[in-house]
Short mmCIF file of C-alpha atoms and ligand atoms in Angstrom, two decimals:
data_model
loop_
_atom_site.label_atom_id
_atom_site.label_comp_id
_atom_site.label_asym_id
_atom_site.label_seq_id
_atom_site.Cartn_x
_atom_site.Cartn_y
_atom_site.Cartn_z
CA UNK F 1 23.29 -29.95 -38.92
CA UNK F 2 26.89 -30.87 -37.04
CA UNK F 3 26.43 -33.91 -34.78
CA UNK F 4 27.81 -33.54 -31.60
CA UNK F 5 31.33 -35.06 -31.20
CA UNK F 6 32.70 -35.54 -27.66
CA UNK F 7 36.10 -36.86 -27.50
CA UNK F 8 37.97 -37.82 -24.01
CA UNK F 9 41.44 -36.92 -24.07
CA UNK F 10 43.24 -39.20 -21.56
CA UNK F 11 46.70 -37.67 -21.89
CA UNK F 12 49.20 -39.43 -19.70
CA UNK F 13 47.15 -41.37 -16.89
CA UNK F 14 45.56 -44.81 -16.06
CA UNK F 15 46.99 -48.27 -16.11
CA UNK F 16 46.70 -51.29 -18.50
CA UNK F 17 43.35 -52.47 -16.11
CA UNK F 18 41.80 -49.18 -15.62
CA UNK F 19 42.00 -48.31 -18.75
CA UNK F 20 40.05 -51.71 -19.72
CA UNK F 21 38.04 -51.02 -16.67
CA UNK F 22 37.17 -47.29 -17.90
CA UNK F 23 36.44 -48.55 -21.62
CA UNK F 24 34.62 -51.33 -20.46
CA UNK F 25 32.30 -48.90 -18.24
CA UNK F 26 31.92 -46.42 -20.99
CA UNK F 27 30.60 -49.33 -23.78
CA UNK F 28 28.23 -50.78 -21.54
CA UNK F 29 26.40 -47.40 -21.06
CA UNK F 30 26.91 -46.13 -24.26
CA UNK F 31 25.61 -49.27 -25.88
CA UNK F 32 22.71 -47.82 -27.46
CA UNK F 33 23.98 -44.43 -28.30
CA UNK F 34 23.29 -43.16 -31.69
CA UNK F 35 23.22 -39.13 -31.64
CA UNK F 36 26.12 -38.21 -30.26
CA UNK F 37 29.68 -39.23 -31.46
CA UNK F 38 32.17 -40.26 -29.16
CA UNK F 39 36.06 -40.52 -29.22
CA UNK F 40 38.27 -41.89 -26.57
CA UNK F 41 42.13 -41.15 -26.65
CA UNK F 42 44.34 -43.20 -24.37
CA UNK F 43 48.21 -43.07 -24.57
CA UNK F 44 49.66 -45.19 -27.25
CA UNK F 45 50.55 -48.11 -24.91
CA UNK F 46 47.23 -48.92 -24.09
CA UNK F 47 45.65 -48.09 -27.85
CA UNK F 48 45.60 -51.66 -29.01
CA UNK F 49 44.38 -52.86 -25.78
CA UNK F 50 41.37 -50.36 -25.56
CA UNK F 51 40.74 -50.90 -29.65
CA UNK F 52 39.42 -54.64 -28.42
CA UNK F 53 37.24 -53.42 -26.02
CA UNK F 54 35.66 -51.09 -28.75
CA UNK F 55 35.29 -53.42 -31.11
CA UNK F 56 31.47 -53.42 -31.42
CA UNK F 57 31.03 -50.41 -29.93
CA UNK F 58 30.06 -46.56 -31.28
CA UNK F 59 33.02 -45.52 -29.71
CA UNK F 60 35.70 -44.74 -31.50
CA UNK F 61 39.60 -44.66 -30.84
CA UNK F 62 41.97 -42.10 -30.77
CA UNK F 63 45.41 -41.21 -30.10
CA UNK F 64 47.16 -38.31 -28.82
CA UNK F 65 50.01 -37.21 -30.94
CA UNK F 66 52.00 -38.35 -34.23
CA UNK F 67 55.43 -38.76 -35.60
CA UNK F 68 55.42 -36.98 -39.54
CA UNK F 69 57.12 -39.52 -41.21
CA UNK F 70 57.55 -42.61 -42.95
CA UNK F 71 58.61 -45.84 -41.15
CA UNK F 72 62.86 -45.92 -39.88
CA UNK F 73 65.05 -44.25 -37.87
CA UNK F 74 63.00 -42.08 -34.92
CA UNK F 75 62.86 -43.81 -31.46
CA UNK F 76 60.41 -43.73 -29.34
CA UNK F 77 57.60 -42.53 -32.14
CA UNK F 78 55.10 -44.04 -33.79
CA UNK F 79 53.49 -42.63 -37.36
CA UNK F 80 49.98 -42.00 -38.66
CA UNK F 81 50.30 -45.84 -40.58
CA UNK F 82 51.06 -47.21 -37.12
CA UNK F 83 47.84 -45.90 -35.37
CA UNK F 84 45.75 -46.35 -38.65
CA UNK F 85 46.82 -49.92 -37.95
CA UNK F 86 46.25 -49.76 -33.64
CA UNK F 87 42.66 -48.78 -35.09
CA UNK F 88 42.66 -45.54 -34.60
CA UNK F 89 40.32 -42.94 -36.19
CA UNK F 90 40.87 -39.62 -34.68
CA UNK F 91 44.42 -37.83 -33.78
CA UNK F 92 44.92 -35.18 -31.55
CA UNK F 93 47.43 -32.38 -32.93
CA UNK F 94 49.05 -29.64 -31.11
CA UNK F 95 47.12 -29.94 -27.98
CA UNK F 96 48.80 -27.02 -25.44
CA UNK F 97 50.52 -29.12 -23.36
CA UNK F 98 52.88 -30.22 -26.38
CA UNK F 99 52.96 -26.63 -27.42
CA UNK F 100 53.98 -25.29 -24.06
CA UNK F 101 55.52 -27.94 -21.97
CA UNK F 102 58.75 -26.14 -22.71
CA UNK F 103 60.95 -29.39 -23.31
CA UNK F 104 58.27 -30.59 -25.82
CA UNK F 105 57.51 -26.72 -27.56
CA UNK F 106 55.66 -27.95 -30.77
CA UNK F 107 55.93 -25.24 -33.16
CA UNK F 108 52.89 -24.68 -35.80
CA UNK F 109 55.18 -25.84 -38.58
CA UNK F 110 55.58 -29.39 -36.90
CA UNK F 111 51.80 -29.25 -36.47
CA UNK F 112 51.18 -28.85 -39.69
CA UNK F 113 53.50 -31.59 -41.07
CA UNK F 114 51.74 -33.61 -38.52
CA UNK F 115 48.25 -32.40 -40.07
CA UNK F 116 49.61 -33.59 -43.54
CA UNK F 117 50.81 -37.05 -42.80
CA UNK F 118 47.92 -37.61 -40.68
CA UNK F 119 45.78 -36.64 -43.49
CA UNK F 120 47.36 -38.47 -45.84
CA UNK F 121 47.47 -41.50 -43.98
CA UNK F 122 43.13 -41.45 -43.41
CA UNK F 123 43.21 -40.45 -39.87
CA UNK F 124 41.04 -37.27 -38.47
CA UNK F 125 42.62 -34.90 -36.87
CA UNK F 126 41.21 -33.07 -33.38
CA UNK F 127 43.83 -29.74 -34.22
CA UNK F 128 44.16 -27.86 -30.82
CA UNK F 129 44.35 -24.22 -30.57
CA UNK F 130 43.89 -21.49 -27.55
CA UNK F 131 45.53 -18.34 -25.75
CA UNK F 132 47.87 -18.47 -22.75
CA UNK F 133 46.09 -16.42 -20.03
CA UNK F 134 48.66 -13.28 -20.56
CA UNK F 135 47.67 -13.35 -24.15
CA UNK F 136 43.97 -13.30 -23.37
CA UNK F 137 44.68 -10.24 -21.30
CA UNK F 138 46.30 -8.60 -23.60
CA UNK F 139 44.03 -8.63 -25.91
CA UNK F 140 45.67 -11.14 -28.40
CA UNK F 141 43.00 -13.80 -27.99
CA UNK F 142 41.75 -13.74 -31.87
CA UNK F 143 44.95 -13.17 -33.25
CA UNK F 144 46.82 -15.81 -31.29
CA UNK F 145 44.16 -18.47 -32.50
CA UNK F 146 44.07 -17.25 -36.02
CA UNK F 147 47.50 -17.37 -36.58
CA UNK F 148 47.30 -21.23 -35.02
CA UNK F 149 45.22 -21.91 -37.66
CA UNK F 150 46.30 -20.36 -40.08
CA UNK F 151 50.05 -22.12 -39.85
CA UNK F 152 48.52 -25.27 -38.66
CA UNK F 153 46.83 -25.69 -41.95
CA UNK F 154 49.03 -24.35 -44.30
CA UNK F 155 48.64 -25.73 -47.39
CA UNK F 156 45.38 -28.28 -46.26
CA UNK F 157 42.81 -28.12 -48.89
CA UNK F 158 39.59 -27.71 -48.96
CA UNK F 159 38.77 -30.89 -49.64
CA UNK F 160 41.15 -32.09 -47.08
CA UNK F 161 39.97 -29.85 -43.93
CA UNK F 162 36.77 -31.97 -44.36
CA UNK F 163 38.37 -34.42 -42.01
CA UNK F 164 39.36 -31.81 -39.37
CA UNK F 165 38.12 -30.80 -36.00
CA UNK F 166 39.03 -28.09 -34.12
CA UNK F 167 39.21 -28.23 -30.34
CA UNK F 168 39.18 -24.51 -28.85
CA UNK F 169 41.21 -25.22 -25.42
CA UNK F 170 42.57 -22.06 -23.90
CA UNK F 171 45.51 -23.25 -22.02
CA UNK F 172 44.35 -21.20 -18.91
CA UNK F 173 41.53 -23.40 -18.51
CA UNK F 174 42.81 -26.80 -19.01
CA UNK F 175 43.25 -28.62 -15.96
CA UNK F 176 42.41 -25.39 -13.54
CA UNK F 177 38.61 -26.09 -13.02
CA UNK F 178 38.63 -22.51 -14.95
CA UNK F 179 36.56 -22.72 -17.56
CA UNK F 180 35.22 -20.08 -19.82
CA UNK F 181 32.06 -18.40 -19.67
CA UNK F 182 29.69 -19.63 -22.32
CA UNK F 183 30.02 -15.96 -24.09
CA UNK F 184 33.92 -15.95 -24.10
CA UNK F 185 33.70 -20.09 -25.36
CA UNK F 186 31.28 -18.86 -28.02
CA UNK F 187 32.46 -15.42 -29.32
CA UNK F 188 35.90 -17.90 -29.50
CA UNK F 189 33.92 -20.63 -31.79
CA UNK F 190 32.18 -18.09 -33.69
CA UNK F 191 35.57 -16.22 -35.02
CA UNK F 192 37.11 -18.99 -35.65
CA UNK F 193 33.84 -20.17 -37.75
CA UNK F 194 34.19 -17.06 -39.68
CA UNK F 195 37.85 -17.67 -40.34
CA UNK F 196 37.64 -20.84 -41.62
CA UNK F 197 34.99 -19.45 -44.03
CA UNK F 198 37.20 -16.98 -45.42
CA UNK F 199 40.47 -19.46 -45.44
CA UNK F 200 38.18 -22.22 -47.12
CA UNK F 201 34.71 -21.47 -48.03
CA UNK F 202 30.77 -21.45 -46.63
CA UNK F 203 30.40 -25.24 -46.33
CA UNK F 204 33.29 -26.40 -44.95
CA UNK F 205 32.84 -23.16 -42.08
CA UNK F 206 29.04 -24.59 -41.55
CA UNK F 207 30.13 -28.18 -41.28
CA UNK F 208 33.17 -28.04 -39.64
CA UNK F 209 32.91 -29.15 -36.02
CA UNK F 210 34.30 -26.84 -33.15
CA UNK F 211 35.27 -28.70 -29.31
CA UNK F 212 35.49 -26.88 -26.56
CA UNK F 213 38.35 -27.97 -23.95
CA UNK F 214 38.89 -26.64 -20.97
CA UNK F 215 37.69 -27.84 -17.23
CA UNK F 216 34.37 -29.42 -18.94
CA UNK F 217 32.92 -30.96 -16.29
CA UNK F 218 28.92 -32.20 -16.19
CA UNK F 219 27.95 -29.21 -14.61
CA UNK F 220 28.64 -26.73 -17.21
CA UNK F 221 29.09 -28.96 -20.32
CA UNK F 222 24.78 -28.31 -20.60
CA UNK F 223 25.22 -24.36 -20.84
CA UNK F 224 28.56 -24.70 -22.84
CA UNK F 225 27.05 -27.18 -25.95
CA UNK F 226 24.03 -24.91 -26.24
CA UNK F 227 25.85 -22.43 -27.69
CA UNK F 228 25.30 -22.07 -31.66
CA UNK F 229 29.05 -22.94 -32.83
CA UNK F 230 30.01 -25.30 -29.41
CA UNK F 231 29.58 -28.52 -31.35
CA UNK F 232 30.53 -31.34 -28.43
CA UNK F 233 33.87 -31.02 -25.98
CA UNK F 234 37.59 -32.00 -25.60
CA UNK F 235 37.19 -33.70 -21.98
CA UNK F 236 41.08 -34.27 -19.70
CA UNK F 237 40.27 -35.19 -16.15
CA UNK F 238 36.54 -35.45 -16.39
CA UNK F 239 36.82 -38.23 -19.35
CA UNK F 240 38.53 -40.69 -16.75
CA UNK F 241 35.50 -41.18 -14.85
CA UNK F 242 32.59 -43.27 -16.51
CA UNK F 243 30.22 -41.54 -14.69
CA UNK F 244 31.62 -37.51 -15.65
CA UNK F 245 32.32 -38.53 -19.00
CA UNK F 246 28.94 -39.89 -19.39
CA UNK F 247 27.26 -36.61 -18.05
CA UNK F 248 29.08 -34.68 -20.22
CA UNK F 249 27.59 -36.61 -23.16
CA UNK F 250 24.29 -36.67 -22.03
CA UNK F 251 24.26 -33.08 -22.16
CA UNK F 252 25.72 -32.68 -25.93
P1 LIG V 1 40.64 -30.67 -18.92
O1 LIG V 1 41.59 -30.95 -20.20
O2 LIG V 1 39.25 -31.07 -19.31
O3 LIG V 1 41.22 -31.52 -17.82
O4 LIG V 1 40.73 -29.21 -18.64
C1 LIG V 1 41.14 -30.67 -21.51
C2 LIG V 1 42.24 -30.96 -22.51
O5 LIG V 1 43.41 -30.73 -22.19
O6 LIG V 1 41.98 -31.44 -23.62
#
């Protein structure tokens, strides 16, 4: 019922050429690739760049963050308009590392403005939640995430969340080669499927699709997107290799 969706979150890495190099890789082998969809996010200054190379490709573009406001005065960021017109379909929102990099420190509320605008503007938005690892062992895991969500998408609709993903990335198992069991991943997916039914309603809890993030690697991306409410992955290091990135979405 929810395809898979696999989106590679580049974050701050590559150059102009391996970026072209890694795009180029990815079309040729994804040429014929019809069941799976697949999102690639590089930093903004290589976004128009990468768009070319996608052109006639099922891959589609994303980028990483989002400025919540009209066109004028903020340097250095760019707005939902701006990437609409880079050719950009997804947006990533509130991954952890803007939460928690403390000179960065995204609060909920600026997530959420940045949900609205992107919206608004057409683009999809990947919304990032998880625990810290102290949260987790306090026992905070669900409530942590819930109230994410909940101030994240303050005042979305429910005609509006139809755009939305959710990535579940628990921040102790980004980058750390520490990922989550399958049963921790999935008891994760599965409350947050049951919140969004009671925030919104049935259909937009059974179609809405949850990511996983969090040291994905081939190896355990098989075991991982067999769970019942793991819908495809939120991929850092592993999406900068053609050949990773491509096990990974064999196995969605
Ligand atoms: P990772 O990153 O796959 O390198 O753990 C995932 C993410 O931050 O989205």
């Amino acid at each position: 019922m929810r395809r898979a969706f696999i989106a590679g979150n580049w974050k701050m890495n590559l150059t102009q050429s391996t970026a072209t190099e890694l795009t180029n890789g990815l079309v040729a082998k994804l040429d014929d690739n019809t069941s799976v969809d697949v999102a690639i996010c590089p930093s903004f200054g290589f976004l128009s760049g990468v768009a070319a190379e996608l052109a006639s490709s099922h891959i589609s573009l994303g980028a990483q963050n989002l400025y919540p406001a009209e066109a004028g005065a903020y340097t250095g960021e760019l707005n939902a308009e701006m990437l609409l017109d880079l050719g950009c379909e997804y947006v990533i929102l509130g991954h952890s590392e803007r939460r928690h990099l403390p000179d960065i420190a995204e609060s909920n509320g600026f997530i959420n403005l940045k949900m609205k605008s992107a919206i608004a503007a057409g683009l999809k938005p990947i919304l990032c939640v998880g625990e810290l690892l102290d949260e987790r062992e306090a026992g905070q895991t669900t409530a942590v995430v819930e109230e994410q969500l909940a101030n994240s998408l303050a005042d979305i609709t429910t005609e509006q969340v139809d755009v939305v993903t959710i990535a579940y990335e628990p921040v102790w198992a980004i980058g750390t080669g520490k990922v989550a069991t399958p049963d921790q991943a999935e008891a994760a997916h599965a409350n947050i499927r049951e919140w969004l039914r009671i925030r919104f309603n049935d259909l937009v809890a059974d179609t809405t699709r949850i990511q996983y993030g969090g040291s994905v690697k081939p190896e355990n991306a098989r075991e991982l997107l067999s769970q019942p409410n793991i819908d495809g992955a939120l991929v850092g290091g592993a999406a900068l290799s053609v050949d990773s990135f491509m096990g990974i979405i064999e196995n969605a």
